[in-house]
PDB file of C-alpha atoms in Angstrom:
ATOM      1  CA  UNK A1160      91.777 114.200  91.726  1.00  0.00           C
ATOM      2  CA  UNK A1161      94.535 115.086  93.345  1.00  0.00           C
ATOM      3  CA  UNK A1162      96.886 112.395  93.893  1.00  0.00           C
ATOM      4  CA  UNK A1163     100.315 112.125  96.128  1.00  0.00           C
ATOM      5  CA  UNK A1164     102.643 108.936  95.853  1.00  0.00           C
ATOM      6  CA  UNK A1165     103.518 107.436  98.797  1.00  0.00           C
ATOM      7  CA  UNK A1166     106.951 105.029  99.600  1.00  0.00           C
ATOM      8  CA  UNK A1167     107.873 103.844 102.428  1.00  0.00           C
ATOM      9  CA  UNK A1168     111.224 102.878 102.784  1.00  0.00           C
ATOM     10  CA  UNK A1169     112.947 100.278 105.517  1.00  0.00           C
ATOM     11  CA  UNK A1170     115.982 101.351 107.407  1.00  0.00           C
ATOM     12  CA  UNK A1171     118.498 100.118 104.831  1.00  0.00           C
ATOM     13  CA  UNK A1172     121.107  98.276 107.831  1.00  0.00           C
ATOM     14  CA  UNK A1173     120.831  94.757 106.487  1.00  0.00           C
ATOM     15  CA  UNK A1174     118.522  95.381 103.624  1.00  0.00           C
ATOM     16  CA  UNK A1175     117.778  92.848 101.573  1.00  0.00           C
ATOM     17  CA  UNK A1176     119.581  90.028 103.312  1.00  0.00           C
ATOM     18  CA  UNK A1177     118.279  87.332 101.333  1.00  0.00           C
ATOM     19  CA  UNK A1178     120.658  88.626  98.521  1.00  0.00           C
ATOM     20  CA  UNK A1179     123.648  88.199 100.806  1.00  0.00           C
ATOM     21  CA  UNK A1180     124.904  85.010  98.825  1.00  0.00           C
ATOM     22  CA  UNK A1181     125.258  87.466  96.304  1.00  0.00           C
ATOM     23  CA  UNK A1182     125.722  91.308  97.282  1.00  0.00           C
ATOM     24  CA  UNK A1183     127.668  92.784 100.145  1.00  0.00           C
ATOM     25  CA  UNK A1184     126.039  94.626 103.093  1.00  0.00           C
ATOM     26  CA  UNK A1185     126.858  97.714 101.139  1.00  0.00           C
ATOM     27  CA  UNK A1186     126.465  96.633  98.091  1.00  0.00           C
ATOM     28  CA  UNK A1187     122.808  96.057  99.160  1.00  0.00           C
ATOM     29  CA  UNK A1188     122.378  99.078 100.727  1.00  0.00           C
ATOM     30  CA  UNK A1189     123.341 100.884  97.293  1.00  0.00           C
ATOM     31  CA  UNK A1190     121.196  98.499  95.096  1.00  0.00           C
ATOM     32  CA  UNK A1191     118.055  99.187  97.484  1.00  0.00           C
ATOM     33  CA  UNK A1192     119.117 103.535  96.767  1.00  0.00           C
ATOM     34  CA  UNK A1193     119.197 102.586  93.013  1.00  0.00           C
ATOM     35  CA  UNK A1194     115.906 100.894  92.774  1.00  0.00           C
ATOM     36  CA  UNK A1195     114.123 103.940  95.038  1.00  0.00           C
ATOM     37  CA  UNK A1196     116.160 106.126  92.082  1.00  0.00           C
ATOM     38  CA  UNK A1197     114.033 104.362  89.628  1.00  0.00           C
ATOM     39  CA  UNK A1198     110.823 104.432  91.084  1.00  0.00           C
ATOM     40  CA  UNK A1199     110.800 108.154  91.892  1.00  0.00           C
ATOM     41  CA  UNK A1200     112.180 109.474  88.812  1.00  0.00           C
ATOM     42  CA  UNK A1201     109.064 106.617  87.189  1.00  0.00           C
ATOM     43  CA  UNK A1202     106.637 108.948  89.869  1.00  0.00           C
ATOM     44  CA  UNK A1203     107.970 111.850  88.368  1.00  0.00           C
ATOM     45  CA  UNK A1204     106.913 111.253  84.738  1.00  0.00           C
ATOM     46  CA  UNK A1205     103.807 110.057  85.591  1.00  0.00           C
ATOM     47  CA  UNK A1206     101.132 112.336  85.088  1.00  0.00           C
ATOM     48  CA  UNK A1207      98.503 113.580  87.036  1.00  0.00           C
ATOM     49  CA  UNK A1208     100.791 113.152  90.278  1.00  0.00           C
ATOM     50  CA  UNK A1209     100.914 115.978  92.574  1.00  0.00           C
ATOM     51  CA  UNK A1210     103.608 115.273  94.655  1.00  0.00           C
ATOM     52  CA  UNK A1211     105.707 112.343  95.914  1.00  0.00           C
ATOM     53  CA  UNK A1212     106.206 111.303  99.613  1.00  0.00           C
ATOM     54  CA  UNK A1213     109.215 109.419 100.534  1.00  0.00           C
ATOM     55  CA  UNK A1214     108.398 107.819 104.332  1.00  0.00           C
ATOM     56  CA  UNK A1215     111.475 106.461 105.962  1.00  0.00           C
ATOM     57  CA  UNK A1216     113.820 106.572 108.893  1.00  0.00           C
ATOM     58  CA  UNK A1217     117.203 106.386 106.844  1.00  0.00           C
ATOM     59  CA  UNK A1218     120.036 109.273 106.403  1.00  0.00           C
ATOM     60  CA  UNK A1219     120.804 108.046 102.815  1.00  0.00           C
ATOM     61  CA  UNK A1220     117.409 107.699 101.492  1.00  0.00           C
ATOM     62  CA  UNK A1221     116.469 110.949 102.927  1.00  0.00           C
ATOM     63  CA  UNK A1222     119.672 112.588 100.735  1.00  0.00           C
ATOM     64  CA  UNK A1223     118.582 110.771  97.790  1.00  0.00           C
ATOM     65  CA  UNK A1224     114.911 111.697  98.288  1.00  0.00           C
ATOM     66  CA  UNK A1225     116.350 115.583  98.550  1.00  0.00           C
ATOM     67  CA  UNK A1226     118.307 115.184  95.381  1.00  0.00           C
ATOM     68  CA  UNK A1227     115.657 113.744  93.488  1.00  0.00           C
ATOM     69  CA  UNK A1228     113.367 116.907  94.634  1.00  0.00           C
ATOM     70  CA  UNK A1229     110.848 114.635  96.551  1.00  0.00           C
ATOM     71  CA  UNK A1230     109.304 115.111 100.182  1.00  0.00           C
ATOM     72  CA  UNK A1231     111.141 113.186 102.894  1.00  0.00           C
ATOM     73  CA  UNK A1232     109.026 112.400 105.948  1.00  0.00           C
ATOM     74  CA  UNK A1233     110.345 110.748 109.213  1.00  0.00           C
ATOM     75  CA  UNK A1234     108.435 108.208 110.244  1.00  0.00           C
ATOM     76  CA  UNK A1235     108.447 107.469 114.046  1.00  0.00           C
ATOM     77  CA  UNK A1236     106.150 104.308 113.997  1.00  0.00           C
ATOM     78  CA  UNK A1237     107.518 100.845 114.283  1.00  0.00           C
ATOM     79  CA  UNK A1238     105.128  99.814 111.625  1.00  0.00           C
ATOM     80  CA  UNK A1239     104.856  99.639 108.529  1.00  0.00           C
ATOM     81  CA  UNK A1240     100.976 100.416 108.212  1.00  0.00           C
ATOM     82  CA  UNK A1241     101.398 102.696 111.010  1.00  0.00           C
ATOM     83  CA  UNK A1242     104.188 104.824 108.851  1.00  0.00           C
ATOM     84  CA  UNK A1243     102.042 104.761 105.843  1.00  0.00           C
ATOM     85  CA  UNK A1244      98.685 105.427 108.045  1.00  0.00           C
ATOM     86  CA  UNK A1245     100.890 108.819 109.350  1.00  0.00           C
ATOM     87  CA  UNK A1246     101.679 109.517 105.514  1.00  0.00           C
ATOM     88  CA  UNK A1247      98.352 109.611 104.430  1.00  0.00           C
ATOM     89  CA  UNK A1248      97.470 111.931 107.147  1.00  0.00           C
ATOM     90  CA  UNK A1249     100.310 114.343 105.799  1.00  0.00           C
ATOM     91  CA  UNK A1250      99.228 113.694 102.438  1.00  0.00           C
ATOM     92  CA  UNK A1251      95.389 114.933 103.228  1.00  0.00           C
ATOM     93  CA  UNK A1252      96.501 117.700 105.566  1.00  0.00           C
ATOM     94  CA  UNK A1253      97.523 118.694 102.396  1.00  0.00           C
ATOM     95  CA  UNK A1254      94.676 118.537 100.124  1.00  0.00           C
ATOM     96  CA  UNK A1255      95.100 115.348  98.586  1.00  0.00           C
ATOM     97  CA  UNK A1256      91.981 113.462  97.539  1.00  0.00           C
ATOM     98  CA  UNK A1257      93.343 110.021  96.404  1.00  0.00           C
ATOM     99  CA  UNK A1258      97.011 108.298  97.542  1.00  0.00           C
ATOM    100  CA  UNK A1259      99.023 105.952  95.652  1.00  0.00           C
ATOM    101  CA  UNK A1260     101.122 103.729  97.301  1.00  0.00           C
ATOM    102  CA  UNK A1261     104.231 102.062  96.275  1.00  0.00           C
ATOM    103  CA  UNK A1262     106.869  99.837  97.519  1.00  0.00           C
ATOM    104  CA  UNK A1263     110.394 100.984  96.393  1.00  0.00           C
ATOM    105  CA  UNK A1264     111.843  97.272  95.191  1.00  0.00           C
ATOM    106  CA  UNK A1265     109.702  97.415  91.615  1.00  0.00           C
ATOM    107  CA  UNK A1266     112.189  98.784  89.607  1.00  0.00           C
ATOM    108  CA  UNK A1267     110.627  97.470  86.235  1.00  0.00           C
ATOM    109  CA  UNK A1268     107.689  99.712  86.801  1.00  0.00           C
ATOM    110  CA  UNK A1269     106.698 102.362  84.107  1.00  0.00           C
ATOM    111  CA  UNK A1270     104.676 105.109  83.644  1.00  0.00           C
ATOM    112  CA  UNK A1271     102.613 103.838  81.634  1.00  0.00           C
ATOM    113  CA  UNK A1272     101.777 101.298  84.477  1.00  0.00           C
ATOM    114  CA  UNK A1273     100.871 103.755  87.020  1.00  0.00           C
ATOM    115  CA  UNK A1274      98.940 105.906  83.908  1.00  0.00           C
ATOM    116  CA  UNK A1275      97.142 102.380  83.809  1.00  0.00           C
ATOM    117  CA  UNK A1276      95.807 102.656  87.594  1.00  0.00           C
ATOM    118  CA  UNK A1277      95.507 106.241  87.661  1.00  0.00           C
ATOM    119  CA  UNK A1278      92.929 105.595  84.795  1.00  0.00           C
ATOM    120  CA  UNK A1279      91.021 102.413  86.928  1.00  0.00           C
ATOM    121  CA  UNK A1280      91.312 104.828  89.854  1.00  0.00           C
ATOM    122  CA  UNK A1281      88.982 107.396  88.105  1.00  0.00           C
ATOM    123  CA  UNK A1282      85.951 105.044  88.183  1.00  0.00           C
ATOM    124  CA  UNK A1283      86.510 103.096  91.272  1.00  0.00           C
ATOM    125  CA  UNK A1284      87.728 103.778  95.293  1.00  0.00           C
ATOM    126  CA  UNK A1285      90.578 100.719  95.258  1.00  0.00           C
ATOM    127  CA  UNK A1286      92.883  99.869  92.604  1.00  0.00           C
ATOM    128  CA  UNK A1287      94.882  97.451  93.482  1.00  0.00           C
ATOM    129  CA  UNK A1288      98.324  95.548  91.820  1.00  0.00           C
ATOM    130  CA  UNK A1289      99.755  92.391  93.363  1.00  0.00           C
ATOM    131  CA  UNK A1290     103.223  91.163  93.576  1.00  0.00           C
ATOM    132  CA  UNK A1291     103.869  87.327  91.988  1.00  0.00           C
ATOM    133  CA  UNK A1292     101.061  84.916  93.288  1.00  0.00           C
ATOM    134  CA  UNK A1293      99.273  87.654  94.372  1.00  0.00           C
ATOM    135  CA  UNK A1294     100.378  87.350  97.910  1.00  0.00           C
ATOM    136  CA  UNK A1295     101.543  90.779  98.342  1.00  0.00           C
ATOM    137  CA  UNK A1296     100.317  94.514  97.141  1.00  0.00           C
ATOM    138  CA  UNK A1297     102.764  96.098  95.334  1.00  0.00           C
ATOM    139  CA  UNK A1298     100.315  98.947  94.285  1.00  0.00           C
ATOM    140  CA  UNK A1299      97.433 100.558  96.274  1.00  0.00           C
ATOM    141  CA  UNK A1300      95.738 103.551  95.288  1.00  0.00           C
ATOM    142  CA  UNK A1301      93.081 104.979  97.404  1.00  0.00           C
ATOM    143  CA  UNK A1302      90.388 107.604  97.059  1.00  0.00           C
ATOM    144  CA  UNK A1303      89.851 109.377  99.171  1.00  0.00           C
ATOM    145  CA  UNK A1304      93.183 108.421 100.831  1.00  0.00           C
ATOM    146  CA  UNK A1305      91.498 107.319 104.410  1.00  0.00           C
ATOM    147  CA  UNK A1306      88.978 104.896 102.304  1.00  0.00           C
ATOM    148  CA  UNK A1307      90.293 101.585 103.831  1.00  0.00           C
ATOM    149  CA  UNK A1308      92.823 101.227 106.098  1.00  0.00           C
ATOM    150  CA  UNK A1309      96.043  99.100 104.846  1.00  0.00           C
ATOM    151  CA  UNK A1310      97.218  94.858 105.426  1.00  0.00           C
ATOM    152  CA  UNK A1311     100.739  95.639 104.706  1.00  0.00           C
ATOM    153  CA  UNK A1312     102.426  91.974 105.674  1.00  0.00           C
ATOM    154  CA  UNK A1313     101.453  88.381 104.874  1.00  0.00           C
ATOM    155  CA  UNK A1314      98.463  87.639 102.328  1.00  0.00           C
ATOM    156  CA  UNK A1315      97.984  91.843 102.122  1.00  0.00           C
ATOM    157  CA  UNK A1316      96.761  91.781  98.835  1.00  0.00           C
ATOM    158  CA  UNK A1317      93.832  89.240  99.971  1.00  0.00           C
ATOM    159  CA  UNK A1318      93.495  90.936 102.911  1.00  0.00           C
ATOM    160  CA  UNK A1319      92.995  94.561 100.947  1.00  0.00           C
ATOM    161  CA  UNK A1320      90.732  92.923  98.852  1.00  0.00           C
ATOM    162  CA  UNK A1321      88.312  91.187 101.766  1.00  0.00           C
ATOM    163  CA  UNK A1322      88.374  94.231 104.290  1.00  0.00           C
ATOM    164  CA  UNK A1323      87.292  96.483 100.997  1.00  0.00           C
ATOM    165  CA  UNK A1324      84.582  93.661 100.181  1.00  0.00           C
ATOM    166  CA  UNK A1325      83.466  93.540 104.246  1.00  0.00           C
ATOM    167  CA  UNK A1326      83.327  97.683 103.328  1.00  0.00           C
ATOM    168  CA  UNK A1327      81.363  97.529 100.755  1.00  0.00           C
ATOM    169  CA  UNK A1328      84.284  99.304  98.527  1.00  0.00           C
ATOM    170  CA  UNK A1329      84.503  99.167  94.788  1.00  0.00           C
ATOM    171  CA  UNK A1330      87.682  98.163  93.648  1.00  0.00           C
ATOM    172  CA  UNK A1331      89.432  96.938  90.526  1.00  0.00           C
ATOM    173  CA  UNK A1332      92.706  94.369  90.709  1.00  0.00           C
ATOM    174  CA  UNK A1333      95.029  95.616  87.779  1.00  0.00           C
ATOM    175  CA  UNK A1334      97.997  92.783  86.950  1.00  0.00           C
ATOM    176  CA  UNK A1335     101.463  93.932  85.974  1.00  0.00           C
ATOM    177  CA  UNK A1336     104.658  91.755  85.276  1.00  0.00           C
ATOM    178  CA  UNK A1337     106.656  94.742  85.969  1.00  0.00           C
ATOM    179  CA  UNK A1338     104.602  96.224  88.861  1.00  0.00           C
ATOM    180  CA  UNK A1339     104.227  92.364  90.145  1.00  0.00           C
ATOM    181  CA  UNK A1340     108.280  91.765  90.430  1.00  0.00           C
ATOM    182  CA  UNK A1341     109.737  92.910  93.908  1.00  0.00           C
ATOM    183  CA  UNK A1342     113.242  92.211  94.189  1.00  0.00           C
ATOM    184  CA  UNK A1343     113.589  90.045  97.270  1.00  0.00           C
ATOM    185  CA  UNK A1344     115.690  86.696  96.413  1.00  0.00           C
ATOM    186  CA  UNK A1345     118.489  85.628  93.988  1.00  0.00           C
ATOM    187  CA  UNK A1346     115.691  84.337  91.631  1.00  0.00           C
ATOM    188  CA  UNK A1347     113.950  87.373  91.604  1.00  0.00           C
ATOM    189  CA  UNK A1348     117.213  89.651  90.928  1.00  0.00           C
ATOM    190  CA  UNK A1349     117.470  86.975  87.978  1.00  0.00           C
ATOM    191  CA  UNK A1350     114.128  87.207  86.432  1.00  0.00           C
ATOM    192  CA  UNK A1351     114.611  91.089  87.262  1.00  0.00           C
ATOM    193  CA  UNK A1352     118.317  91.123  85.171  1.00  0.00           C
ATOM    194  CA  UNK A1353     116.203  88.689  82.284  1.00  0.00           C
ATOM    195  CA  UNK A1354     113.461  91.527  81.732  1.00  0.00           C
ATOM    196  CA  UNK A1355     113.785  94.480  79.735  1.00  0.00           C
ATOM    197  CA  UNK A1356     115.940  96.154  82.610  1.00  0.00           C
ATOM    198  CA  UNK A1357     118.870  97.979  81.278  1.00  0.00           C
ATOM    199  CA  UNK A1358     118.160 101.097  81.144  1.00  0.00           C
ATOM    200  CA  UNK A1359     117.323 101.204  85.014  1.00  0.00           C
ATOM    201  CA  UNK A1360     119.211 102.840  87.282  1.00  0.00           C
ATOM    202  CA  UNK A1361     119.545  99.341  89.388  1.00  0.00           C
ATOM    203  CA  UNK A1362     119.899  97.012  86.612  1.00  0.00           C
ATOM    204  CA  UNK A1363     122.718  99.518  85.808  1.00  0.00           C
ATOM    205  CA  UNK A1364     124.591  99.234  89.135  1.00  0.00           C
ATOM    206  CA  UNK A1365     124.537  95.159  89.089  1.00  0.00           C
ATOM    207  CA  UNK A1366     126.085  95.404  85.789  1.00  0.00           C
ATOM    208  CA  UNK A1367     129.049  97.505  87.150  1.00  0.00           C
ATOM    209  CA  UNK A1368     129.786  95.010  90.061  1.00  0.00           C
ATOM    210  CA  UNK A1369     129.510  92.330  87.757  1.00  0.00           C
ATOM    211  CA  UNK A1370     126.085  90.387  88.676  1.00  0.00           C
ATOM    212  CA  UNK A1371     126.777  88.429  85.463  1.00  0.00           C
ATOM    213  CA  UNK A1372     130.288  87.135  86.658  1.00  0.00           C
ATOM    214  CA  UNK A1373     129.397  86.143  90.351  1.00  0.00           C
ATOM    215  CA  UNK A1374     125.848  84.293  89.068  1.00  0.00           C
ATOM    216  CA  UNK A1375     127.768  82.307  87.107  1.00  0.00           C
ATOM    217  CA  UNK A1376     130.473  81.497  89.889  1.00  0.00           C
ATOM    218  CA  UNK A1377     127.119  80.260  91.881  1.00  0.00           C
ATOM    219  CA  UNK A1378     128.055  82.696  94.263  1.00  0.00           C
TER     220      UNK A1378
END
């Protein structure tokens, strides 16, 4: 197998606005960069992948995306399926025979998670890891890469799972706590600052604007 990471990332103008009781604009912006610094440098240990594909639209992620010797591509679709459709084209133009897709708000996530669903991947076309009530898919990995086209949006991770059973695709679900929390409220940057998270480059950041100091303010 030869497997590229995929992660597409939002424009980061007003990212994450459901933290703004919480973090400035620009503090935002610079806790979405830290959690993207987490999951690439996570890519990067894991084994077995080739090469990483950053898919965005945004200056800043792009620079981070060069430091951390990844491959920034522009995306031009309004989409998100449509950028990560246009990915996966790059990524098999280049010889890859399975994709694995990631969102870049999963901080928590570990090597030895994506070891996990390399592993599943070997035996099976879909492996796929949901976010918390399995309403979203916070992992997809895909062999060959074109094997099913993607639900990113509401329900996606039922929606992977029915269009691979209308297929006729095998696939194996694989559960995470740390793959299944995407940072999106104040409760999830709560449950995210409660986990084993210090050592991560976001969990870091929070702890230098003091997180601690304005949660218990209520701001």
């Amino acid at each position: 197998m030869t497997i590229f990471a995929i992660i597409p990332v939002k424009k980061l103008d007003n990212a994450k606005s459901r933290l703004s009781s919480l973090l400035t604009n620009s503090e935002r912006k610079q806790f979405c960069l830290k959690m993207l610094e987490d999951i690439l440098r996570t890519v990067k240990f894991t084994k077995g992948i080739k090469q990483t594909v950053v898919v965005s639209n945004d200056p800043e992620v792009f620079q981070l995306t060069k430091n951390l010797e990844a491959t920034y591509l522009e995306y031009k679709k309004a989409g998100l399926n449509e950028a990560v459709s246009e990915a996966i084209n790059w990524c098999i133009n280049r010889g890859a025979t399975s994709v694995l897709i990631l969102p870049a708000d999963i901080p928590l996530v570990t090597p030895k998670d994506l070891n996990r669903i390399l592993t599943l991947g070997e035996k099976t076309s879909i492996v796929i890891s949901p976010s918390k009530g399995e309403k979203g898919t916070n992992a997809l990995l895909l062999t060959p890469p074109n094997v099913c086209p993607t639900f990113y949006g509401p329900r996606s991770f039922q929606r992977h799972l029915e269009e691979a059973t209308k297929r006729g695709i095998r696939f194996r679900s694989f559960g995470s706590p740390r793959i299944a929390l995407d940072i999106d409220t104040v409760k999830d940057l709560k449950d995210f600052i409660s986990a084993n998270a210090k050592e991560t480059s976001a969990c870091k950041f929070l702890y230098k604007i003091g997180i601690h100091n304005r949660l218990a303010h209520g701001r």
